[in-house]
Amino acid sequence: MEKDLHLKLTIRLYTDDNQRCFGPGIATLLSRVREHHSLRSAAASMEMAYSKAWRIVRTAEEVFGCKLLSSTIGGQHGGGAVLTPQAERLLAAYESY
């Protein structure tokens, strides 16, 4: 049985010391935060541990020198997260590239 093959290229950004800081994984995570308004829900939708999601976001924030998420702690209406304007620009640039 023959299968059709296709090429799939991905873009990943690395620091000078070869630390991965942005790529398809965090781009998907940020897109899902935008969709679900929650890092926990975004991580769960990717079958990713919440602690790993935070680690990925913190690493990118350190490298880019800006916050990517604006979070609110629970309460009467529950907590949540939204992308900062910097994260929106970063994600848009990554997606357009």
XYZ file of C-alpha atoms in Angstrom:
97
model
C 0.000 0.000 0.000
C 1.416 3.341 -1.040
C 1.090 6.399 1.155
C 1.214 10.005 0.079
C 4.163 11.780 1.636
C 4.356 15.428 2.483
C 6.950 17.776 3.880
C 6.403 19.421 7.249
C 8.809 22.106 8.399
C 8.761 23.632 11.852
C 10.455 26.706 13.214
C 12.113 26.637 16.637
C 13.946 29.502 18.288
C 17.026 28.839 20.448
C 19.140 31.050 22.678
C 22.880 31.515 22.155
C 23.527 28.709 24.642
C 21.262 26.375 22.607
C 18.274 26.508 24.969
C 14.984 26.001 23.135
C 12.702 28.957 23.886
C 9.927 29.052 21.291
C 8.474 26.659 18.756
C 5.324 24.840 17.711
C 4.633 23.516 21.215
C 4.488 26.850 23.011
C 2.742 28.420 20.019
C -0.006 25.804 20.349
C -0.090 26.277 24.117
C -0.522 30.047 23.771
C -3.208 29.585 21.112
C -5.108 27.299 23.445
C -4.755 29.729 26.344
C -6.372 32.282 24.056
C -9.163 29.797 23.302
C -9.741 28.420 26.833
C -8.772 31.521 28.901
C -6.819 29.194 31.186
C -3.315 27.770 31.208
C -4.529 24.680 33.069
C -7.233 24.002 30.460
C -4.837 24.725 27.610
C -2.298 22.266 29.015
C -4.987 19.637 29.608
C -6.201 19.988 26.014
C -2.667 19.074 24.914
C -2.348 16.262 27.477
C 0.476 18.245 29.081
C 1.150 18.590 32.793
C 0.254 22.003 34.190
C 3.714 22.252 35.779
C 5.354 21.640 32.394
C 3.162 24.295 30.784
C 4.256 26.830 33.418
C 7.901 25.847 32.959
C 7.663 26.368 29.189
C 5.978 29.752 29.598
C 8.472 30.930 32.242
C 11.431 29.927 30.073
C 10.064 31.913 27.135
C 9.300 34.889 29.390
C 12.881 34.890 30.687
C 14.354 34.739 27.188
C 12.079 37.413 25.693
C 12.173 39.612 28.811
C 8.428 40.116 29.011
C 5.332 38.501 30.471
C 3.391 36.303 28.053
C 0.391 35.592 30.279
C -1.721 37.772 32.503
C -3.266 35.523 35.142
C -5.962 36.017 37.737
C -6.308 33.824 40.793
C -9.601 31.996 41.473
C -12.417 33.502 43.438
C -16.125 33.812 42.891
C -15.831 33.637 39.113
C -12.712 31.447 39.010
C -9.264 32.351 37.802
C -7.961 32.457 34.307
C -5.263 33.620 31.950
C -5.084 35.767 28.854
C -2.229 36.532 26.497
C -0.412 39.795 27.023
C -0.071 42.158 24.049
C 3.557 41.013 23.722
C 2.455 37.371 23.529
C -0.185 38.252 20.934
C 2.474 39.944 18.768
C 4.950 37.094 19.228
C 2.352 34.469 18.357
C 1.114 36.446 15.339
C 4.675 36.842 14.036
C 5.401 33.156 14.564
C 2.176 32.073 12.850
C 2.684 34.412 9.898
C 6.219 33.198 9.391
